[in-house]
Each structure stands twice: as structure tokens, then as C-alpha cells.
């Protein structure tokens, strides 16, 4: 006879404490906002990939206490603490059904604002439309539209959850597009201060790029493994490009950029050793050819937005372009050396000597005089792991200086009219420090500490390089406006965890001191 003890013990444990059924709890309390399969709806996506930036205890806290200034209510009076814990753990587990977001989902998601059709091509405000700066506030998911001459807000409005990557402007500065990590692409009419349209292109999205003719908006996805091209006019779907390498493997897309002088998009791929170039001016791409040169025998890739696979020796998922978009400078994943890729030739032409974990995507370039008095173009990159900034000569590709900093940094910024580079110390105990570096001597000339103990990050200039705006990346944070020459504080504007700031002139004119 089998022993009854384990069965009885199980029953007693069961009576004392049945483990909460997290899936059932999700269906009852969360599904209406976060959607079936946790794909996100009014509330954000709750899949492991989407939650990479949220610590589990913070997820439990958000369920218990809700999130201020959002629709997320507090559940601590409705759910027991072990139920909250179980739910918070469960959302980090992979879903039963593999998440899907295909062309039909993309088309069905599109929302067009009837109030924003055929509006006058004239700003509704008096401010210089080319000196507007957008501030993305992560604390409560808002954007502030700032008049860059007087540094006063014109408008503040709610956005989708967790925008990431830079908003991208049309060349005239009228329209701007941005992406949320949940896959929503928004088109905004900056002159009429209205959302024009929104389309959801994926489940976990990285960023967006706009073709220099304004015709296409290209979005980069982690999930699914796709690039999605939308029509710049109304965000209708043009093409879903499945990301499959020459080796047959699929890949997440780290980011996509507009290489304006080449009339093409360039995509950085996370899981395959390739970089993709996607011309948008109708020129053909020939199957199997890795360089720009055409061949009579080669067969062109069919359809619009063909893909040129540039096959590399190593992965290249975080990189920087020179100002002409002839070269890509990228960190290698498997070697301490970085790689310099010539885009036309489609191959590596040099190696870079880089320490730690350079964040080349945040690099900037400028001209300086070398020891012999000759002009030299340099590129500088912050480092996500070590307290240093690497400065590279863009002719010889040699590291000419490693500037020690008070900790690893995330963003670097300058402006053509400014003698200084501003470098944050994003990680570690000195994250309240902002270094100011002389572009000629490559020496730190000032260490600003806007608010002791509070993270100071990401600088953007106004169009003239007169003011430098620093983010205090805290829930009750601020935007601090400095005189970019005297380094004196001019004013502070309260903001909710402001991170990125984007000036229309600097972005549309490809200022060498900022990202594009
Ligand atoms: Fe970003 C831009 C990648 C984490 C804030 N970030 C970018 C771009 C890339 C990138 C490739 C360029 C896109 C573009 O130009 O449109 N970021 C990554 C990462 O791989 C990383 C380290 C981890 C991740 O999972 O994404 C990462 N990024 C962050 C953050 O934690 C930050 C600070 C807050 C957040 O948004 O989650 C952050 N990233 C930003 C900002 C930009 C950005 C503000 C735009 C900078 C600009 O001035 O153009």
C-alpha cells in the first residue's frame, strides 16, 4: 500500500497556503490594459525583453502602489502581498505563445488624427521654429516643447510609454517622429502642436530613422526580428523586412540610422555579423555583391527598399559614422579592438584601439590643432564600463588621448560654436558630476555639480551654441540651462526625469556636436 503521508502533507500545505495563480490574476486584473499575451495596450508590454530596464522589486512596487501620473492603479488593497509577488515574478517569464506582430497587426494598429489633417504650414507660436528643443521626460512619459531663445516651455503633452532613441525631424523641421520601446511610432506636427498619426510596428522597438527626403520612416525592432518601413506622410505600412542574415540566422536590430549623403538607411544588427544598407532613392542592390559597384551579370534585389548585406568578421551593433557617412566606427564584440568599416567598399579598413566598453553610438567629432599646428579631425567616445573618454584621430584611426573621468559615462555633447565638450558621469558615486573638456587641449577644465547627489546627464545646445542644457535625471528633476561659454547657471526648469533633448536646428543641420 502506498503511504498516505505525502498526500496528506500536500493537502495540509494546500489548505494552509495555495500558491497564487499569477496567470489567472493577470487575466482578472491586468489583461484589460496590458492585453492578451502581455503584448501591451493602454498599458505597456509585460514581456521579459520589454522589462529589461525594470528591476523585479520595482515591478512589485508598481503593482502595489501604482505609478504616479499614469493610468496604473495601486493594487495593494485588492491583492494580497504574495499575489503581488507572484504576478511580479510571472511577468518576467516567457509567454506560452511566441509573441507575434506582423503586417496585419501593424496595419490594424494605425491611428490617424482627423484634427491634424491639412493644417496650415505656419507655426501657431511666435518662437523660432528652428530653435525649438524637445525634452523627453521619462518620469511621467511626457514631452516638453521648449522655445530655445528664451528657454520657456510652449507645450507639455503625454506620450506613449518609454520613448527611446532620438526623435527624428523632417528637414524643414515641421514634423518629428519618435518611437516607444513598446513599438509605437508617432508622427507629430511641431508647427501645429498636434499628433498626426501613430502606428505600432513591433513589440520591442529600438529607434526610428527618417529618410532625408521625408518619404520613409524606418523602425528597428528587437521583437520581432524585423525592420519596418512606414510612409512618412501618414505612417501607413510600406514594407516589413524580416532580418535574416546570409548565414540564415535571424537577428534583433540594435538601431537604424539615416545616412543622408548616401540616400540610404544603415541598420546595426545584434545577432549576426552584418551591417545592412537599405537605399531609398530607387538605386538597385545586386544579390550577392558586397560592394557598391554594379555588375551586368548580377541580379537586382526585387521591390522597394532593397537590402545590401555587408558581411563582417565580427558583430557590430553599436557604432558611429563620420560626418560624410563614408565610414562606420564600431566596437567589436569578440575582440578588444574596434573596427573601421568603409561603407562603399563594404569591408574593414582599420582597427581601433579602445579600452573598456566604448559607447561609440554617443560619439562626437570636431577639429583641433595637433602638436605641429596642423588641423586634425578627432572623434571622442564615452565608456560605459570605465571612467575614461577615448579620443581618436580620424585619419590615422589611432587613439591620441584617453581622458580619465570620475566614472563611466553615457553621453558626450558639443556644438560647432562651443570650445567645450560636455561629458556626463552616468554610473557610480560621481554621477552628479558633469565634466567640461577643452576641445583643443583635451583637458578637463571644469567639473560642474548642478545638484549634489543627483544624476546629471545628456547635454543639448540651442541652435547657436549659446546655451547648454543639462538633465537632472530624477523624478523631481530639472533641466538646467547654462551659459555655454561662462559655464554659469542661467535658470532651471522643473521636469520629471528628463533624459534626451533634441534641438531642431542641430538635428536637421547634422551638427557635429550631437547625434543624428
Ligand atoms: Fe539608449 C539613443 C542603445 C539604454 C537613453 N540608445 C540610443 C541609440 C541606441 C541606444 C542605439 C541611438 C538611437 C537613435 O539615435 O535613435 N540604449 C541603447 C542600449 O543598447 C542601452 C545601453 C540598453 C538598452 O536596453 O536599450 C540603452 N538609453 C538607455 C538608457 O538606459 C537610457 C539612459 C534611458 C532609456 O531611455 O531607457 C537611454 N538612448 C537614450 C537616449 C537616446 C538614446 C536619451 C538619444 C540620445 C540622443 O541624444 O540622440
Coordinates of C-alpha atoms and ligand atoms in Angstrom, one line a residue:
X1 CA 0.0 0.0 0.0
X2 CA 1.3 3.5 -0.9
X3 CA 1.9 5.8 2.1
X4 CA -0.8 8.4 2.6
X5 CA 1.7 10.8 4.4
X6 CA 2.8 12.7 1.3
X7 CA -0.8 13.1 0.1
X8 CA -1.9 14.3 3.5
X9 CA 1.1 16.6 3.8
X10 CA 0.3 18.1 0.4
X11 CA -3.3 18.6 1.4
X12 CA -2.3 20.4 4.6
X13 CA 0.1 22.6 2.8
X14 CA -2.6 23.3 0.1
X15 CA -5.0 24.3 2.8
X16 CA -2.5 26.4 4.6
X17 CA -1.3 28.3 1.5
X18 CA -2.3 27.7 -2.1
X19 CA 0.3 29.3 -4.4
X20 CA -1.3 32.3 -6.2
X21 CA -2.2 31.6 -9.8
X22 CA -0.4 34.5 -11.4
X23 CA -1.8 33.9 -14.9
X24 CA -5.4 33.9 -13.5
X25 CA -4.6 37.1 -11.6
X26 CA -3.2 38.7 -14.8
X27 CA -6.4 37.8 -16.6
X28 CA -8.6 39.3 -13.9
X29 CA -6.7 42.5 -13.1
X30 CA -4.2 43.3 -15.8
X31 CA -5.3 42.0 -19.2
X32 CA -7.8 44.8 -20.0
X33 CA -4.9 47.3 -20.1
X34 CA -1.8 45.2 -20.9
X35 CA -3.6 43.0 -23.5
X36 CA -3.7 39.2 -24.1
X37 CA -0.3 37.5 -24.3
X38 CA 1.1 40.6 -22.4
X39 CA 1.6 42.5 -25.7
X40 CA 0.6 45.8 -24.2
X41 CA -2.4 48.1 -24.9
X42 CA -3.2 51.1 -22.9
X43 CA -0.5 49.8 -20.5
X44 CA 3.0 48.8 -21.6
X45 CA 4.1 45.4 -22.8
X46 CA 4.9 43.0 -20.0
X47 CA 7.3 40.5 -21.6
X48 CA 10.8 39.7 -20.3
X49 CA 12.5 41.7 -23.2
X50 CA 10.4 44.7 -22.5
X51 CA 11.1 44.6 -18.8
X52 CA 14.9 44.5 -19.1
X53 CA 15.1 48.0 -17.6
X54 CA 12.8 47.4 -14.6
X55 CA 14.1 45.6 -11.5
X56 CA 11.7 42.9 -10.1
X57 CA 11.2 44.7 -6.7
X58 CA 10.3 47.8 -8.7
X59 CA 7.8 45.9 -10.7
X60 CA 6.2 44.6 -7.4
X61 CA 6.2 48.2 -6.1
X62 CA 4.5 49.4 -9.2
X63 CA 1.8 46.8 -8.9
X64 CA 1.3 47.5 -5.2
X65 CA 1.4 51.3 -5.2
X66 CA 0.6 52.2 -8.9
X67 CA 2.5 54.6 -10.9
X68 CA 2.0 58.4 -10.4
X69 CA 0.8 60.4 -13.3
X70 CA -0.2 57.3 -15.3
X71 CA -3.3 55.1 -15.6
X72 CA -1.6 52.3 -13.5
X73 CA -3.7 52.0 -10.3
X74 CA -2.5 50.7 -6.9
X75 CA -3.4 47.0 -6.2
X76 CA -2.3 46.8 -2.6
X77 CA -5.9 46.9 -1.3
X78 CA -7.2 44.4 -3.8
X79 CA -4.4 41.8 -4.0
X80 CA -2.5 40.1 -1.1
X81 CA 1.2 40.6 -0.9
X82 CA 2.0 37.1 -2.1
X83 CA -0.3 37.6 -5.1
X84 CA 1.6 40.8 -6.0
X85 CA 4.9 39.0 -5.6
X86 CA 3.7 36.1 -7.8
X87 CA 2.4 38.5 -10.5
X88 CA 5.6 40.5 -10.5
X89 CA 7.6 37.3 -10.9
X90 CA 5.4 35.9 -13.6
X91 CA 5.6 38.8 -16.0
X92 CA 9.3 38.1 -16.3
X93 CA 8.7 34.6 -17.6
X94 CA 8.4 33.9 -21.4
X95 CA 4.8 33.8 -22.7
X96 CA 3.1 30.5 -23.7
X97 CA 2.6 31.6 -27.2
X98 CA 5.6 33.2 -29.1
X99 CA 4.7 36.9 -29.4
X100 CA 3.7 37.9 -33.0
X101 CA 3.4 41.3 -34.7
X102 CA 3.1 41.0 -38.4
X103 CA 2.0 43.2 -41.3
X104 CA -1.7 42.7 -40.5
X105 CA -1.2 43.8 -36.8
X106 CA 0.8 46.8 -38.0
X107 CA -1.9 47.9 -40.4
X108 CA -4.7 47.4 -37.9
X109 CA -2.9 49.4 -35.2
X110 CA -2.7 52.7 -37.2
X111 CA -4.5 55.7 -35.7
X112 CA -4.9 58.9 -37.8
X113 CA -5.8 62.1 -36.0
X114 CA -8.6 63.7 -38.2
X115 CA -7.9 67.0 -36.5
X116 CA -4.4 67.1 -37.8
X117 CA -5.0 66.7 -41.5
X118 CA -4.3 69.6 -43.9
X119 CA -3.3 72.1 -41.3
X120 CA -1.5 75.3 -42.3
X121 CA 2.2 75.2 -42.9
X122 CA 2.8 78.0 -40.4
X123 CA 3.8 77.7 -36.7
X124 CA 1.0 78.5 -34.2
X125 CA 3.6 80.0 -31.9
X126 CA 5.9 83.1 -32.2
X127 CA 9.2 81.2 -31.3
X128 CA 11.8 80.5 -33.9
X129 CA 10.6 77.1 -35.2
X130 CA 14.3 76.1 -36.0
X131 CA 15.4 76.7 -32.4
X132 CA 12.7 74.6 -30.7
X133 CA 14.1 71.9 -28.4
X134 CA 12.1 68.8 -27.5
X135 CA 12.7 67.4 -24.0
X136 CA 11.7 63.8 -23.4
X137 CA 10.6 63.3 -19.8
X138 CA 10.7 59.7 -18.7
X139 CA 9.3 60.2 -15.2
X140 CA 5.7 60.5 -16.3
X141 CA 6.2 59.9 -20.1
X142 CA 5.7 63.5 -21.4
X143 CA 7.4 65.7 -24.0
X144 CA 8.0 69.4 -23.3
X145 CA 8.3 71.7 -26.3
X146 CA 10.8 74.4 -25.4
X147 CA 11.4 77.8 -27.0
X148 CA 15.2 77.7 -27.5
X149 CA 15.6 81.5 -27.5
X150 CA 14.1 82.2 -24.1
X151 CA 14.2 78.6 -22.7
X152 CA 10.5 78.7 -21.8
X153 CA 8.0 75.7 -22.4
X154 CA 5.5 76.2 -25.2
X155 CA 3.6 72.9 -24.5
X156 CA 3.9 69.8 -22.4
X157 CA 1.9 66.7 -23.5
X158 CA 1.7 63.0 -22.7
X159 CA 3.4 60.4 -24.9
X160 CA 3.4 56.7 -25.3
X161 CA 5.2 54.7 -22.6
X162 CA 9.0 54.8 -22.5
X163 CA 10.3 56.6 -25.6
X164 CA 13.8 55.6 -26.7
X165 CA 16.3 56.9 -29.2
X166 CA 16.3 60.3 -30.7
X167 CA 13.1 61.9 -32.2
X168 CA 13.9 62.5 -35.9
X169 CA 12.8 65.7 -37.7
X170 CA 11.9 66.3 -41.4
X171 CA 14.5 68.6 -43.0
X172 CA 12.2 71.7 -42.7
X173 CA 11.7 71.0 -39.0
X174 CA 7.9 70.8 -39.2
X175 CA 7.3 67.1 -38.5
X176 CA 9.0 64.9 -36.0
X177 CA 8.8 61.1 -35.4
X178 CA 9.6 59.1 -32.3
X179 CA 9.5 55.5 -31.1
X180 CA 8.4 54.0 -27.8
X181 CA 10.1 50.8 -26.6
X182 CA 6.7 49.2 -27.0
X183 CA 6.8 49.7 -30.7
X184 CA 4.6 52.8 -31.2
X185 CA 5.8 55.2 -33.9
X186 CA 4.3 58.7 -33.5
X187 CA 4.3 61.5 -36.1
X188 CA 3.9 65.0 -34.6
X189 CA 3.2 68.3 -36.4
X190 CA 5.5 70.6 -34.5
X191 CA 4.1 73.8 -36.1
X192 CA 0.6 72.9 -35.2
X193 CA 1.5 71.1 -32.0
X194 CA -0.6 68.0 -32.8
X195 CA -0.1 64.3 -33.2
X196 CA -0.7 63.4 -36.8
X197 CA -0.7 59.6 -36.7
X198 CA 0.5 56.6 -34.8
X199 CA 1.4 53.0 -35.9
X200 CA 2.6 50.1 -33.8
X201 CA 5.5 48.5 -35.7
X202 CA 6.6 45.8 -33.2
X203 CA 6.6 44.5 -29.6
X204 CA 10.0 45.7 -28.6
X205 CA 11.4 48.6 -30.7
X206 CA 14.7 50.3 -30.5
X207 CA 14.5 53.5 -32.5
X208 CA 13.4 55.2 -35.7
X209 CA 15.1 56.9 -38.7
X210 CA 13.6 59.2 -41.3
X211 CA 14.8 59.3 -44.9
X212 CA 16.3 62.7 -45.9
X213 CA 13.5 63.2 -48.5
X214 CA 11.0 62.6 -45.7
X215 CA 9.4 59.8 -47.7
X216 CA 10.1 56.8 -45.4
X217 CA 10.2 56.2 -41.7
X218 CA 12.2 53.1 -40.8
X219 CA 11.9 51.4 -37.4
X220 CA 14.3 48.9 -35.8
X221 CA 12.8 46.1 -33.8
X222 CA 14.2 43.6 -31.2
X223 CA 10.9 41.8 -31.3
X224 CA 10.0 40.5 -33.8
X225 CA 13.3 40.4 -35.8
X226 CA 12.2 43.0 -38.4
X227 CA 12.8 46.4 -39.8
X228 CA 9.5 48.2 -40.7
X229 CA 9.2 50.9 -43.3
X230 CA 6.3 53.3 -43.0
X231 CA 5.2 56.1 -45.3
X232 CA 6.4 59.4 -43.9
X233 CA 3.1 61.1 -44.8
X234 CA 0.7 59.1 -42.8
X235 CA 2.6 56.2 -41.2
X236 CA 0.9 53.6 -43.4
X237 CA 2.9 50.4 -43.8
X238 CA 5.3 50.3 -46.8
X239 CA 7.2 47.1 -46.1
X240 CA 8.1 44.7 -43.3
X241 CA 11.7 43.5 -43.8
X242 CA 12.5 40.2 -42.0
X243 CA 16.0 40.4 -40.6
X244 CA 17.7 37.2 -41.8
X245 CA 21.5 37.1 -42.4
X246 CA 23.4 35.5 -45.2
X247 CA 24.0 32.6 -42.7
X248 CA 20.3 32.0 -42.4
X249 CA 20.1 33.3 -38.8
X250 CA 17.6 35.9 -37.8
X251 CA 18.7 38.9 -35.7
X252 CA 17.5 41.7 -33.5
X253 CA 18.1 45.2 -34.9
X254 CA 20.1 47.3 -32.5
X255 CA 19.3 50.6 -34.3
X256 CA 18.7 52.1 -37.7
X257 CA 20.1 55.4 -39.0
X258 CA 19.6 57.7 -42.0
X259 CA 22.9 58.0 -43.9
X260 CA 21.8 61.2 -45.7
X261 CA 24.7 61.6 -48.1
X262 CA 24.3 58.0 -49.2
X263 CA 20.5 58.2 -49.5
X264 CA 20.2 55.1 -47.5
X265 CA 19.3 53.6 -44.1
X266 CA 22.0 51.8 -42.2
X267 CA 20.9 49.1 -39.7
X268 CA 23.1 47.8 -36.9
X269 CA 22.3 44.1 -36.2
X270 CA 22.7 42.5 -32.8
X271 CA 22.9 38.8 -33.5
X272 CA 24.6 38.4 -36.9
X273 CA 28.0 39.8 -38.1
X274 CA 26.5 42.0 -40.8
X275 CA 25.6 45.7 -41.3
X276 CA 22.7 46.4 -43.6
X277 CA 22.4 49.3 -46.1
X278 CA 19.0 50.0 -47.5
X279 CA 19.0 52.6 -50.3
X280 CA 15.8 54.6 -50.5
X281 CA 16.5 56.5 -53.8
X282 CA 15.5 53.6 -56.0
X283 CA 19.0 52.6 -56.9
X284 CA 19.4 48.8 -57.2
X285 CA 21.2 46.4 -54.9
X286 CA 22.7 43.4 -56.5
X287 CA 22.3 39.9 -55.0
X288 CA 25.5 38.5 -53.6
X289 CA 27.6 41.7 -54.1
X290 CA 29.1 43.2 -51.0
X291 CA 30.3 46.4 -52.6
X292 CA 28.8 49.4 -54.3
X293 CA 30.0 48.6 -57.8
X294 CA 27.5 47.2 -60.3
X295 CA 27.9 44.1 -62.3
X296 CA 26.0 43.3 -65.6
X297 CA 25.5 39.7 -64.6
X298 CA 24.2 40.4 -61.1
X299 CA 20.5 40.2 -60.4
X300 CA 19.0 43.2 -58.6
X301 CA 17.0 42.6 -55.3
X302 CA 13.3 43.0 -56.2
X303 CA 10.9 45.6 -54.8
X304 CA 11.4 49.0 -53.0
X305 CA 14.0 49.4 -50.2
X306 CA 16.3 46.5 -51.2
X307 CA 18.9 45.3 -48.6
X308 CA 22.6 45.3 -49.2
X309 CA 24.2 42.8 -46.7
X310 CA 27.7 44.0 -45.6
X311 CA 29.2 40.8 -44.2
X312 CA 31.8 41.4 -41.5
X313 CA 34.3 39.4 -39.5
X314 CA 32.7 40.4 -36.2
X315 CA 29.5 41.7 -34.7
X316 CA 28.9 45.5 -34.9
X317 CA 25.9 46.6 -33.0
X318 CA 26.9 50.0 -31.5
X319 CA 28.6 52.4 -33.9
X320 CA 29.4 55.9 -35.1
X321 CA 29.5 57.4 -38.5
X322 CA 32.0 60.0 -39.8
X323 CA 30.3 63.3 -40.9
X324 CA 30.2 62.1 -44.6
X325 CA 28.9 58.7 -43.7
X326 CA 31.8 57.1 -45.6
X327 CA 33.0 55.1 -42.5
X328 CA 31.4 53.3 -39.6
X329 CA 33.4 53.1 -36.3
X330 CA 32.2 50.2 -34.2
X331 CA 33.2 48.2 -31.1
X332 CA 33.9 44.5 -31.7
X333 CA 32.1 42.0 -29.5
X334 CA 34.8 39.4 -29.6
X335 CA 38.0 41.5 -29.7
X336 CA 39.2 44.4 -27.6
X337 CA 39.9 46.2 -30.9
X338 CA 37.2 48.3 -32.6
X339 CA 36.6 48.2 -36.3
X340 CA 36.5 50.8 -39.0
X341 CA 34.3 49.8 -41.9
X342 CA 34.4 51.6 -45.2
X343 CA 30.7 51.6 -46.3
X344 CA 31.4 51.9 -50.1
X345 CA 33.9 49.1 -50.0
X346 CA 31.8 47.0 -47.6
X347 CA 34.8 45.9 -45.5
X348 CA 37.0 46.6 -42.6
X349 CA 39.8 49.0 -43.4
X350 CA 41.4 49.6 -40.0
X351 CA 41.2 48.7 -36.3
X352 CA 40.7 50.9 -33.3
X353 CA 42.5 50.7 -30.0
X354 CA 39.7 51.1 -27.5
X355 CA 39.7 50.3 -23.8
X356 CA 36.7 49.1 -21.7
X357 CA 33.3 49.3 -23.2
X358 CA 33.2 52.3 -25.5
X359 CA 29.7 53.8 -26.3
X360 CA 30.5 54.8 -29.9
X361 CA 26.9 55.5 -30.6
X362 CA 27.3 58.6 -28.4
X363 CA 30.5 59.7 -30.1
X364 CA 31.0 63.2 -31.5
X365 CA 33.6 64.8 -33.8
X366 CA 35.4 68.1 -34.1
X367 CA 38.6 69.8 -35.5
X368 CA 41.6 70.7 -33.3
X369 CA 45.2 71.6 -33.9
X370 CA 47.7 68.8 -33.4
X371 CA 51.2 69.3 -31.8
X372 CA 52.6 70.6 -35.1
X373 CA 49.8 73.1 -35.5
X374 CA 48.0 71.1 -38.3
X375 CA 44.2 70.7 -38.2
X376 CA 43.1 67.3 -37.1
X377 CA 39.6 65.8 -37.1
X378 CA 39.0 63.8 -34.0
X379 CA 36.2 61.7 -32.6
X380 CA 35.6 61.1 -29.0
X381 CA 33.6 58.3 -27.3
X382 CA 32.4 57.8 -23.7
X383 CA 32.8 54.5 -22.0
X384 CA 30.1 52.5 -20.3
X385 CA 32.4 50.5 -18.1
X386 CA 35.5 52.5 -17.3
X387 CA 36.0 56.1 -16.3
X388 CA 37.6 57.3 -19.5
X389 CA 36.9 59.0 -22.8
X390 CA 38.8 57.8 -25.9
X391 CA 39.8 60.5 -28.5
X392 CA 40.7 59.1 -31.9
X393 CA 42.4 60.7 -34.9
X394 CA 40.0 60.2 -37.8
X395 CA 42.8 60.0 -40.4
X396 CA 45.2 57.5 -38.7
X397 CA 42.5 55.9 -36.6
X398 CA 44.9 56.0 -33.6
X399 CA 43.8 56.8 -30.1
X400 CA 45.5 60.1 -29.4
X401 CA 44.3 60.5 -25.9
X402 CA 42.5 58.7 -23.1
X403 CA 40.9 61.3 -20.8
X404 CA 40.4 59.9 -17.3
X405 CA 36.9 60.8 -15.9
X406 CA 35.3 60.4 -12.5
X407 CA 33.3 57.3 -13.7
X408 CA 31.8 55.6 -16.7
X409 CA 29.7 58.0 -18.9
X410 CA 26.8 57.7 -21.3
X411 CA 26.6 60.9 -23.4
X412 CA 29.0 63.4 -24.9
X413 CA 27.9 66.7 -26.5
X414 CA 29.3 69.8 -28.1
X415 CA 28.4 72.4 -30.8
X416 CA 30.3 74.0 -33.6
X417 CA 30.3 77.3 -31.8
X418 CA 31.4 75.9 -28.4
X419 CA 35.0 75.4 -27.3
X420 CA 33.9 72.7 -25.0
X421 CA 32.8 69.1 -24.9
X422 CA 30.3 68.2 -22.1
X423 CA 30.6 64.6 -20.7
X424 CA 28.4 63.1 -18.1
X425 CA 29.4 60.5 -15.4
X426 CA 26.3 58.4 -15.6
X427 CA 27.3 55.5 -13.5
X428 CA 28.7 55.2 -10.0
X429 CA 29.0 57.5 -7.0
X430 CA 30.1 60.6 -9.0
X431 CA 27.0 60.6 -11.3
X432 CA 26.2 64.1 -10.2
X433 CA 29.3 65.4 -12.0
X434 CA 29.4 66.9 -15.5
X435 CA 32.9 67.3 -17.0
X436 CA 33.6 70.2 -19.3
X437 CA 36.6 69.4 -21.6
X438 CA 38.5 71.8 -23.8
X439 CA 38.3 70.7 -27.4
X440 CA 41.8 71.9 -28.2
X441 CA 43.9 70.8 -25.2
X442 CA 41.7 67.7 -24.4
X443 CA 41.9 68.6 -20.7
X444 CA 39.0 68.8 -18.3
X445 CA 38.6 72.5 -17.5
X446 CA 35.6 72.3 -15.1
X447 CA 33.7 69.8 -13.1
X448 CA 30.1 71.0 -12.7
X449 CA 27.9 69.5 -10.0
X450 CA 24.5 71.0 -10.8
X451 CA 22.7 69.3 -7.8
X452 CA 24.9 67.3 -5.4
X453 CA 23.8 63.7 -5.2
X454 CA 21.5 63.8 -8.3
X455 CA 22.4 62.3 -11.7
X456 CA 23.4 64.9 -14.2
X457 CA 23.3 63.7 -17.8
X458 CA 22.8 64.3 -21.5
X459 CA 23.5 67.8 -22.8
X460 CA 22.0 69.6 -25.8
X461 CA 22.7 73.1 -27.1
X462 CA 20.4 75.7 -28.6
X463 CA 20.9 76.3 -32.3
X464 CA 23.6 79.0 -31.7
X465 CA 25.6 77.0 -29.2
X466 CA 24.9 79.8 -26.7
X467 CA 23.2 77.7 -24.0
X468 CA 24.0 74.1 -22.8
X469 CA 21.0 72.3 -21.3
X470 CA 21.8 69.6 -18.7
X471 CA 19.2 67.0 -17.5
X472 CA 18.9 66.2 -13.8
X473 CA 17.7 62.6 -14.3
X474 CA 15.4 62.3 -11.2
X475 CA 11.7 62.0 -10.8
X476 CA 11.7 65.5 -9.3
X477 CA 14.4 66.5 -11.7
X478 CA 15.1 69.6 -13.7
X479 CA 16.6 71.0 -16.9
X480 CA 19.4 73.3 -16.0
X481 CA 20.3 75.9 -18.5
X482 CA 24.0 77.0 -18.6
X483 CA 25.7 79.8 -20.4
X484 CA 27.8 77.6 -22.7
X485 CA 30.8 80.0 -22.5
X486 CA 30.9 81.2 -19.0
X487 CA 29.6 77.9 -17.6
X488 CA 27.3 79.9 -15.3
X489 CA 23.8 78.6 -14.5
X490 CA 21.1 80.8 -16.1
X491 CA 17.9 79.0 -15.0
X492 CA 16.4 75.7 -14.0
X493 CA 13.1 74.3 -15.2
X494 CA 11.5 71.6 -13.1
X495 CA 11.0 68.3 -15.1
X496 CA 10.1 64.7 -14.4
X497 CA 13.2 62.6 -15.1
X498 CA 14.2 64.4 -18.3
X499 CA 16.7 62.4 -20.4
X500 CA 17.0 63.3 -24.1
X501 CA 16.8 66.8 -25.5
X502 CA 16.7 67.5 -29.3
X503 CA 17.1 70.9 -30.9
X504 CA 15.5 71.2 -34.4
X505 CA 18.4 73.1 -35.9
X506 CA 21.2 71.0 -34.5
X507 CA 19.5 67.8 -35.6
X508 CA 18.4 68.8 -39.1
X509 CA 21.7 70.5 -39.9
X510 CA 23.7 67.5 -38.7
X511 CA 25.6 69.5 -36.1
X512 CA 28.9 67.7 -35.5
X513 CA 28.5 68.0 -31.7
X514 CA 25.3 65.9 -31.4
X515 CA 23.7 62.7 -32.5
X516 CA 21.7 62.5 -35.8
Ligands
LIG1 FE1 19.8 54.4 -25.3 C1 19.8 56.6 -28.0 C2 21.1 52.0 -27.4 C3 20.0 52.3 -22.7 C4 18.6 56.8 -23.3 N1 20.4 54.3 -27.3 C5 20.3 55.3 -28.2 C6 20.6 54.8 -29.5 C7 21.0 53.5 -29.3 C8 20.8 53.2 -27.9 C9 21.5 52.5 -30.4 C10 20.7 55.6 -30.8 C11 19.3 55.6 -31.4 C12 18.9 56.8 -32.2 O1 19.8 57.7 -32.5 O2 17.7 57.0 -32.5 N2 20.4 52.5 -25.1 C13 20.9 51.7 -26.0 C14 21.3 50.4 -25.4 O3 21.8 49.5 -26.1 C15 21.2 50.5 -24.0 C16 22.6 50.6 -23.3 C17 20.4 49.4 -23.4 C18 19.0 49.1 -23.9 O4 18.4 48.2 -23.5 O5 18.5 49.9 -24.7 C19 20.5 51.9 -23.9 N3 19.3 54.5 -23.4 C20 19.5 53.6 -22.5 C21 19.0 54.0 -21.1 O6 19.0 53.3 -20.1 C22 18.7 55.4 -21.2 C23 19.6 56.3 -20.4 C24 17.2 55.7 -20.7 C25 16.2 55.0 -21.6 O7 15.7 55.6 -22.5 O8 15.9 53.8 -21.3 C26 18.8 55.7 -22.7 N4 19.3 56.3 -25.6 C27 18.8 57.2 -24.7 C28 18.6 58.5 -25.2 C29 19.0 58.4 -26.6 C30 19.4 57.0 -26.8 C31 18.1 59.7 -24.5 C32 19.0 59.5 -27.6 C33 20.3 60.2 -27.4 C34 20.5 61.4 -28.4 O9 20.8 62.4 -28.0 O10 20.2 61.2 -29.6

